[in-house]
Amino acid sequence: MIGRVGGRARRIEIAKGTNRRLWAGLAVLGAALILAAAALAAAAPTRDEYVSRLEAVCKPDAEATQRVMKGARADVRAERLALAAGKFAQATTIFGTTVKGISAAPRPPADAPKLSKWFGYLKNQESYLMQITAQLRAGHAIPAQRLTARFIHNGNLANNVVLAFGFDYCSFKFSRYG
Amino acid sequence: MRKRRLPGALARRSLPILVALAVLLALGAAPARGERTQQGNLIVSLDGSLAPLKLPRDRLAPVAVSLEGGLQTADRTLLPRVTKVELGLPGQGVLSTRGLPTCSQRSLRNAKPPEALAACAPALVGHGKLEAEVLIPNQAPFEIDADLLAFNGRVGGRRAVILDGFSADPPTVVVLPFVVRRGSGRFGAVLVADLPAALGPLPRLAHFSMTLSRRFSYRGRVHSYLSASCPIPPSFTAGFFSFAKATYTLADGRQLSTSIARSCRAR
């Protein structure tokens, strides 16, 4: 009888000890999660910080695009399609590098869905540039013309998604393309 | 004998109407048409079109240019004061006023549309709408919707588009001259208006729409106020070009601008 009571008490003690350890573990886990969240919040930029970080990446690339695309529209008008294709190829490379560079930047958590949509449009832009280059290289004027219409439309859609960000160099501007 | 319409047939007939209504409602819900840019809480918009869209590749043809744009604040607060508006027009277009009668700003002073037309109908080159918010100290701001008439004119020896705006409620007449200047880059001509001199400090420009088009006879030939071509090679059927650019200078010195690209088709 005494042995049974002692065993029960021991079991209760063991259970209490397990509970304590469980609670302590949960507390540590909770604290770790709070610290991790705080660290993430500290690392996540505000919208203004994000915009200036991205603009710093986009500015030299936008200027380089304008340089390499100089005269592209005149080339198309004069039916120098191979020459125009070369310029579009350079612009595509620059665009790809820019998108890769700005994709890596940490995003403001509140803007994550909007930015994800924007990056979707940017990927489409890159794809259109590649396709325009290929069609111009092949001397296919009409498909290149159709793709250019889509490229401009998609660029405007991209701008609308991030309108509130007030981008300048990171926004689509038709005037940069020749 | 009249056929009885079946419910299914009715539904089939109604569907396109419903779809069209849904599209119209969706368009109506859109805050602004055309391309937009934002700086701070201020959104600038610009839209425009060329008519007809099909133009000769190698010679000019008469066209009408429609532009629509304005300013709005993202948080619906009061608009800032605009001191200058510049509208760049496409480089492949030509603005021709040779032989077109002119109208003076004086003839339009306090002139409602019938009086303005009575004085200057031969110089009419377009029409439009203007919306502005008016802020009078110690009063709630109110809106003005004005109908615009555009006349060919001269200001300070330069060609100008003189806008005569009339609002019935409250009764207001404004005369707003846009001086035609040579554009730079892709824009052949720029229409420039200095707002404070014409409107005073109270109105805040919100939205405008304007269509410029006029055909007139001079020395036995028909001329067009605006003409354009679609200079693209034979292997292409359409071309894209920088169509217009709107730049607003605000009272605090800031400049906001937006530009639009449009296409033309070769005929």
Coordinates of C-alpha atoms in Angstrom, one line a residue:
Chain A
M1 CA 0.0 0.0 0.0
I2 CA 2.8 2.3 1.1
G3 CA 4.7 1.3 -2.0
R4 CA 1.8 2.1 -4.2
V5 CA 1.3 5.5 -2.7
G6 CA 5.0 6.2 -3.0
G7 CA 4.9 5.1 -6.7
R8 CA 2.0 7.4 -7.4
A9 CA 3.7 10.3 -5.8
R10 CA 6.8 9.6 -7.8
R11 CA 4.7 9.4 -11.0
I12 CA 3.1 12.8 -10.1
E13 CA 6.6 14.3 -9.4
I14 CA 7.8 12.9 -12.7
A15 CA 4.8 14.3 -14.5
K16 CA 5.3 17.7 -12.8
G17 CA 8.9 17.6 -13.8
T18 CA 8.0 16.8 -17.4
N19 CA 5.4 19.6 -17.5
R20 CA 8.0 22.1 -16.1
R21 CA 10.5 21.0 -18.8
L22 CA 7.7 21.2 -21.5
W23 CA 6.7 24.7 -20.4
A24 CA 10.4 25.8 -20.1
G25 CA 10.9 24.4 -23.6
L26 CA 7.9 26.2 -25.0
A27 CA 9.0 29.5 -23.3
V28 CA 12.4 29.2 -24.9
L29 CA 10.9 28.4 -28.3
G30 CA 8.5 31.4 -27.9
A31 CA 11.3 33.7 -26.9
A32 CA 13.3 32.4 -29.9
L33 CA 10.4 33.0 -32.2
I34 CA 9.9 36.5 -30.9
L35 CA 13.6 37.3 -31.2
A36 CA 13.6 35.9 -34.8
A37 CA 10.5 38.0 -35.7
A38 CA 12.1 41.0 -34.2
A39 CA 15.3 40.4 -36.1
L40 CA 13.3 39.9 -39.3
A41 CA 11.4 43.1 -38.7
A42 CA 14.6 44.9 -38.1
A43 CA 16.0 43.5 -41.4
A44 CA 12.8 44.2 -43.4
P45 CA 13.1 47.7 -45.0
T46 CA 10.4 50.3 -45.0
R47 CA 8.9 51.2 -48.4
D48 CA 11.0 54.3 -48.7
E49 CA 14.2 52.4 -47.9
Y50 CA 13.2 49.7 -50.4
V51 CA 12.5 52.3 -53.1
S52 CA 15.9 54.0 -52.7
R53 CA 17.7 50.7 -52.6
L54 CA 16.1 49.6 -55.9
E55 CA 16.5 53.0 -57.6
A56 CA 20.2 52.8 -56.8
V57 CA 20.3 49.5 -58.8
C58 CA 18.0 50.7 -61.6
K59 CA 19.6 54.1 -62.3
P60 CA 22.8 53.0 -63.9
D61 CA 21.0 50.2 -65.8
A62 CA 18.3 52.5 -67.1
E63 CA 21.0 54.9 -68.3
A64 CA 22.9 52.1 -69.9
T65 CA 19.7 50.9 -71.6
Q66 CA 19.1 54.4 -73.0
R67 CA 22.7 54.4 -74.4
V68 CA 22.6 51.0 -76.0
M69 CA 19.1 51.6 -77.5
K70 CA 20.0 54.9 -79.1
G71 CA 18.9 55.0 -82.7
A72 CA 17.0 51.6 -82.5
R73 CA 13.7 53.1 -83.7
A74 CA 15.5 54.8 -86.5
D75 CA 17.1 51.5 -87.4
V76 CA 13.7 49.8 -87.5
R77 CA 12.3 52.6 -89.6
A78 CA 15.2 52.2 -92.1
E79 CA 14.7 48.4 -92.0
R80 CA 18.1 47.7 -90.4
L81 CA 16.5 45.0 -88.4
A82 CA 19.7 43.0 -87.6
L83 CA 21.3 46.2 -86.2
A84 CA 18.2 46.9 -84.1
A85 CA 18.2 43.2 -82.9
G86 CA 21.7 43.7 -81.6
K87 CA 20.6 46.8 -79.6
F88 CA 17.6 44.9 -78.2
A89 CA 19.8 42.0 -77.3
Q90 CA 22.0 44.3 -75.2
A91 CA 19.0 45.9 -73.6
T92 CA 17.6 42.4 -72.7
T93 CA 20.9 41.5 -71.0
I94 CA 20.8 44.8 -69.0
F95 CA 17.2 44.2 -68.1
G96 CA 17.8 40.7 -66.9
T97 CA 20.7 41.8 -64.7
T98 CA 18.6 44.6 -63.2
V99 CA 15.7 42.2 -62.4
K100 CA 18.1 39.7 -60.8
G101 CA 19.7 42.5 -58.8
I102 CA 16.5 44.0 -57.5
S103 CA 14.9 40.5 -56.8
A104 CA 17.5 39.8 -54.2
A105 CA 16.7 42.9 -52.1
P106 CA 14.6 42.2 -49.0
R107 CA 11.1 43.5 -49.5
P108 CA 8.8 45.3 -47.1
P109 CA 6.5 42.5 -45.7
A110 CA 3.3 44.6 -46.2
D111 CA 4.1 45.1 -49.9
A112 CA 5.1 41.5 -50.6
P113 CA 2.0 40.5 -52.6
K114 CA 2.2 43.7 -54.7
L115 CA 5.9 43.3 -55.4
S116 CA 5.5 39.6 -56.3
K117 CA 2.9 40.7 -58.9
W118 CA 5.3 43.4 -60.1
F119 CA 8.2 41.0 -60.5
G120 CA 5.8 38.7 -62.5
Y121 CA 5.3 41.6 -65.0
L122 CA 9.1 42.3 -65.0
K123 CA 9.7 38.6 -66.0
N124 CA 7.2 39.0 -68.8
Q125 CA 9.0 42.2 -69.9
E126 CA 12.3 40.3 -70.1
S127 CA 10.6 37.5 -72.1
Y128 CA 9.1 40.1 -74.5
L129 CA 12.5 41.7 -75.0
M130 CA 14.0 38.3 -75.8
Q131 CA 11.3 37.5 -78.2
I132 CA 11.5 40.9 -80.0
T133 CA 15.3 40.3 -80.4
A134 CA 14.7 36.9 -81.8
Q135 CA 12.0 38.1 -84.3
L136 CA 14.1 41.1 -85.4
R137 CA 17.1 38.8 -85.9
A138 CA 15.0 36.5 -88.1
G139 CA 13.8 39.5 -90.0
H140 CA 10.2 38.9 -88.9
A141 CA 8.9 42.5 -88.8
I142 CA 5.2 41.8 -88.0
P143 CA 5.7 39.5 -85.1
A144 CA 8.3 41.9 -83.7
Q145 CA 5.7 44.7 -84.1
R146 CA 3.0 42.7 -82.2
L147 CA 5.4 41.8 -79.4
T148 CA 6.4 45.5 -79.1
A149 CA 2.7 46.4 -78.5
R150 CA 2.5 43.7 -75.8
F151 CA 5.8 44.9 -74.3
I152 CA 4.5 48.5 -74.0
H153 CA 1.1 47.3 -72.6
N154 CA 2.8 45.0 -70.1
G155 CA 5.2 47.8 -69.0
N156 CA 2.3 50.1 -68.3
L157 CA 0.6 47.3 -66.2
A158 CA 3.8 46.9 -64.3
N159 CA 3.9 50.6 -63.5
N160 CA 0.3 50.6 -62.3
V161 CA 1.1 47.9 -59.7
V162 CA 3.8 49.9 -58.0
L163 CA 2.4 53.3 -58.7
A164 CA 2.4 54.2 -55.0
F165 CA 6.1 53.4 -54.7
G166 CA 6.9 56.4 -56.9
F167 CA 9.7 54.6 -58.8
D168 CA 11.5 56.6 -61.5
Y169 CA 14.4 54.6 -62.9
C170 CA 12.7 51.3 -61.9
S171 CA 9.5 52.1 -63.8
F172 CA 8.9 51.3 -67.4
K173 CA 9.4 54.2 -69.8
F174 CA 9.0 53.7 -73.5
S175 CA 11.3 56.7 -74.2
R176 CA 14.2 54.7 -72.9
Y177 CA 13.9 52.2 -75.8
G178 CA 15.4 54.2 -78.7
Chain B
M1 CA -46.9 35.7 -87.0
R2 CA -44.6 36.8 -84.1
K3 CA -42.3 34.2 -82.8
R4 CA -42.4 33.6 -79.1
R5 CA -39.0 34.1 -77.5
L6 CA -37.8 31.3 -75.3
P7 CA -36.1 32.0 -72.0
G8 CA -32.8 30.5 -73.2
A9 CA -32.8 32.6 -76.3
L10 CA -33.5 35.7 -74.1
A11 CA -30.6 34.8 -71.9
R12 CA -28.4 34.4 -74.9
R13 CA -29.5 37.8 -76.2
S14 CA -29.1 39.4 -72.8
L15 CA -25.6 38.0 -72.1
P16 CA -23.6 40.3 -74.4
I17 CA -25.5 43.3 -72.9
L18 CA -24.8 42.1 -69.4
V19 CA -21.1 41.6 -70.3
A20 CA -20.9 45.1 -71.8
L21 CA -22.6 46.6 -68.7
A22 CA -20.1 44.8 -66.5
V23 CA -17.2 46.1 -68.6
L24 CA -18.6 49.6 -68.5
L25 CA -19.0 49.4 -64.7
A26 CA -15.5 48.1 -64.3
L27 CA -14.2 50.9 -66.5
G28 CA -16.3 53.4 -64.5
A29 CA -14.7 52.1 -61.3
A30 CA -11.2 52.7 -62.6
P31 CA -9.7 55.9 -60.9
A32 CA -8.1 57.3 -64.0
R33 CA -7.5 56.3 -67.6
G34 CA -4.2 56.3 -69.4
E35 CA -0.7 56.2 -68.0
R36 CA -0.1 57.4 -64.5
T37 CA 2.9 58.3 -62.4
Q38 CA 3.1 59.1 -58.7
Q39 CA 5.4 61.3 -56.7
G40 CA 4.6 61.5 -52.9
N41 CA 0.9 61.4 -52.7
L42 CA 0.3 63.2 -56.0
I43 CA -0.8 61.1 -59.1
V44 CA -0.4 62.5 -62.6
S45 CA -2.3 60.9 -65.4
L46 CA -2.3 61.3 -69.2
D47 CA -4.2 59.6 -71.9
G48 CA -4.5 60.5 -75.6
S49 CA -5.4 59.3 -79.0
L50 CA -5.0 60.1 -82.7
A51 CA -7.8 60.0 -85.2
P52 CA -7.8 58.5 -87.7
L53 CA -5.4 55.8 -86.6
K54 CA -4.5 54.8 -90.2
L55 CA -2.2 57.3 -91.8
P56 CA -0.1 57.5 -95.0
R57 CA 3.5 56.4 -94.5
D58 CA 5.2 59.1 -96.5
R59 CA 2.9 62.2 -96.5
L60 CA 1.0 64.2 -94.0
A61 CA -2.8 63.7 -93.5
P62 CA -5.3 65.7 -91.4
V63 CA -5.7 64.4 -87.8
A64 CA -7.4 65.1 -84.6
V65 CA -5.5 64.9 -81.4
S66 CA -7.3 64.1 -78.1
L67 CA -5.6 64.5 -74.8
E68 CA -7.0 63.9 -71.3
G69 CA -5.2 64.1 -68.0
G70 CA -4.9 65.7 -64.6
L71 CA -3.8 65.5 -61.0
Q72 CA -5.2 63.7 -58.0
T73 CA -4.0 63.0 -54.5
A74 CA -3.7 59.4 -53.3
D75 CA -5.3 60.3 -50.0
R76 CA -8.0 62.6 -51.5
T77 CA -6.6 65.7 -49.8
L78 CA -6.7 69.1 -51.5
L79 CA -4.7 69.4 -54.7
P80 CA -1.6 71.6 -54.7
R81 CA -1.6 74.7 -56.9
V82 CA -0.3 74.2 -60.4
T83 CA 1.5 77.2 -61.8
K84 CA 2.5 75.9 -65.3
V85 CA 1.2 73.2 -67.6
E86 CA 3.2 72.0 -70.6
L87 CA 1.8 69.6 -73.2
G88 CA 4.2 68.0 -75.6
L89 CA 2.8 66.9 -79.0
P90 CA 4.2 64.2 -81.2
G91 CA 7.2 65.1 -83.4
Q92 CA 5.8 63.6 -86.6
G93 CA 2.8 65.9 -86.3
V94 CA 2.6 69.4 -87.9
L95 CA 0.6 72.3 -86.5
S96 CA -0.3 74.6 -89.3
T97 CA -2.0 78.0 -88.7
R98 CA -1.2 79.6 -92.1
G99 CA -4.4 81.2 -93.3
L100 CA -6.3 80.4 -90.2
P101 CA -8.1 83.4 -88.5
T102 CA -6.9 84.3 -85.0
C103 CA -8.9 85.3 -82.0
S104 CA -7.6 87.7 -79.3
Q105 CA -7.8 87.1 -75.6
R106 CA -9.6 90.4 -75.3
S107 CA -12.5 89.2 -77.5
L108 CA -13.0 86.3 -75.1
R109 CA -12.9 88.2 -71.9
N110 CA -16.1 87.3 -69.9
A111 CA -17.5 85.6 -73.0
K112 CA -19.9 82.6 -72.5
P113 CA -19.7 80.0 -75.3
P114 CA -22.3 81.7 -77.6
E115 CA -20.5 85.0 -77.3
A116 CA -17.1 83.4 -77.7
L117 CA -18.3 81.7 -80.9
A118 CA -20.0 84.8 -82.1
A119 CA -16.7 86.6 -81.8
C120 CA -14.2 83.9 -82.8
A121 CA -15.9 81.0 -84.6
P122 CA -13.6 81.2 -87.6
A123 CA -10.6 80.6 -85.3
L124 CA -12.2 77.6 -83.5
V125 CA -9.7 74.7 -83.4
G126 CA -11.1 72.4 -80.7
H127 CA -13.1 71.8 -77.6
G128 CA -12.8 70.1 -74.2
K129 CA -13.6 70.0 -70.5
L130 CA -11.8 71.3 -67.4
E131 CA -12.4 70.4 -63.8
A132 CA -10.8 72.3 -60.9
E133 CA -11.1 72.5 -57.2
V134 CA -11.6 76.0 -55.8
L135 CA -10.3 76.8 -52.4
I136 CA -11.6 80.1 -50.9
P137 CA -10.3 80.9 -47.4
N138 CA -12.9 80.1 -44.7
Q139 CA -15.1 78.1 -47.0
A140 CA -15.3 74.4 -47.9
P141 CA -13.6 73.7 -51.2
F142 CA -15.9 73.2 -54.2
E143 CA -15.5 71.9 -57.8
I144 CA -15.9 73.7 -61.1
D145 CA -16.7 71.8 -64.3
A146 CA -16.1 74.0 -67.3
D147 CA -16.7 73.4 -71.0
L148 CA -13.8 74.5 -73.1
L149 CA -13.6 76.0 -76.5
A150 CA -10.1 76.2 -78.1
F151 CA -9.3 79.1 -80.5
N152 CA -6.3 79.8 -82.6
G153 CA -4.6 83.0 -81.4
R154 CA -1.4 84.9 -80.8
V155 CA 0.2 85.8 -77.5
G156 CA 3.3 88.0 -77.3
G157 CA 3.9 87.4 -81.1
R158 CA 3.8 83.6 -80.7
R159 CA 1.2 81.2 -82.0
A160 CA -1.2 80.1 -79.2
V161 CA -4.2 78.0 -78.4
I162 CA -6.5 80.2 -76.4
L163 CA -9.0 78.2 -74.2
D164 CA -12.3 79.8 -73.2
G165 CA -13.7 77.9 -70.3
F166 CA -17.3 78.4 -69.0
S167 CA -18.9 76.9 -65.9
A168 CA -22.6 77.4 -65.3
D169 CA -22.4 76.6 -61.5
P170 CA -21.0 78.8 -60.2
P171 CA -21.0 81.1 -63.2
T172 CA -17.4 81.4 -64.2
V173 CA -15.5 82.3 -67.4
V174 CA -11.8 81.7 -67.7
V175 CA -9.5 82.5 -70.6
L176 CA -6.4 80.3 -70.6
P177 CA -3.7 80.9 -73.3
F178 CA -1.4 78.0 -74.2
V179 CA 1.6 79.4 -76.1
V180 CA 3.0 77.1 -78.9
R181 CA 6.7 76.5 -78.4
R182 CA 9.2 74.3 -80.3
G183 CA 9.5 71.0 -78.6
S184 CA 12.7 69.1 -77.8
G185 CA 13.5 65.5 -78.3
R186 CA 10.5 63.5 -79.5
F187 CA 8.0 66.3 -79.2
G188 CA 7.7 68.7 -82.1
A189 CA 5.6 71.3 -80.4
V190 CA 4.8 72.1 -76.8
L191 CA 1.8 74.0 -75.6
V192 CA 2.7 76.0 -72.5
A193 CA 0.3 77.8 -70.1
D194 CA 1.3 79.9 -67.1
L195 CA -1.7 79.4 -64.8
P196 CA -1.4 82.1 -62.0
A197 CA -1.6 85.0 -64.4
A198 CA -4.7 83.6 -66.0
L199 CA -6.6 82.0 -63.2
G200 CA -5.3 83.5 -59.9
P201 CA -4.3 81.6 -56.8
L202 CA -7.7 80.0 -55.9
P203 CA -8.4 77.2 -58.4
R204 CA -6.5 73.9 -58.3
L205 CA -6.4 72.1 -61.6
A206 CA -7.8 68.6 -61.3
H207 CA -8.6 67.2 -64.8
F208 CA -8.8 68.3 -68.4
S209 CA -9.7 66.8 -71.7
M210 CA -9.2 68.5 -75.1
T211 CA -9.6 67.6 -78.7
L212 CA -7.8 69.7 -81.3
S213 CA -8.9 69.4 -84.9
R214 CA -9.9 71.9 -87.6
R215 CA -10.0 72.0 -91.4
F216 CA -10.0 75.3 -93.2
S217 CA -9.7 76.7 -96.7
Y218 CA -6.8 79.0 -97.6
R219 CA -6.0 80.2 -101.1
G220 CA -8.4 77.7 -102.6
R221 CA -6.9 74.7 -100.8
V222 CA -8.1 72.7 -97.8
H223 CA -5.7 72.8 -94.9
S224 CA -5.7 71.0 -91.5
Y225 CA -4.7 72.6 -88.2
L226 CA -3.0 69.3 -87.3
S227 CA -1.5 66.8 -89.7
A228 CA 0.6 63.6 -89.2
S229 CA 2.0 60.7 -91.0
C230 CA 2.9 57.1 -89.9
P231 CA 6.5 56.9 -91.1
I232 CA 7.2 53.1 -91.0
P233 CA 8.9 50.8 -93.5
P234 CA 6.8 48.7 -95.9
S235 CA 7.5 45.5 -94.0
F236 CA 5.6 46.9 -90.9
T237 CA 1.9 47.7 -90.6
A238 CA 2.0 49.7 -87.4
G239 CA 4.5 51.9 -85.6
F240 CA 4.9 53.1 -82.0
F241 CA 5.9 56.6 -81.0
S242 CA 6.0 59.0 -78.0
F243 CA 2.6 60.6 -78.4
A244 CA 2.4 63.2 -75.7
K245 CA 4.0 64.4 -72.5
A246 CA 2.3 66.4 -69.7
T247 CA 4.5 68.4 -67.3
Y248 CA 3.0 70.2 -64.3
T249 CA 5.0 72.8 -62.3
L250 CA 3.6 73.2 -58.8
A251 CA 3.6 76.3 -56.7
D252 CA 6.3 74.8 -54.4
G253 CA 8.6 74.4 -57.4
R254 CA 8.2 70.6 -57.9
Q255 CA 7.7 69.3 -61.4
L256 CA 5.7 66.2 -62.2
S257 CA 5.5 64.7 -65.7
T258 CA 4.2 61.7 -67.5
S259 CA 4.4 60.7 -71.1
I260 CA 2.5 58.3 -73.2
A261 CA 3.3 56.1 -76.2
R262 CA 0.7 55.3 -78.9
S263 CA 0.7 53.5 -82.2
C264 CA -0.4 54.4 -85.7
R265 CA -1.3 52.2 -88.6
A266 CA 0.0 52.6 -92.1
R267 CA -2.5 52.8 -95.0

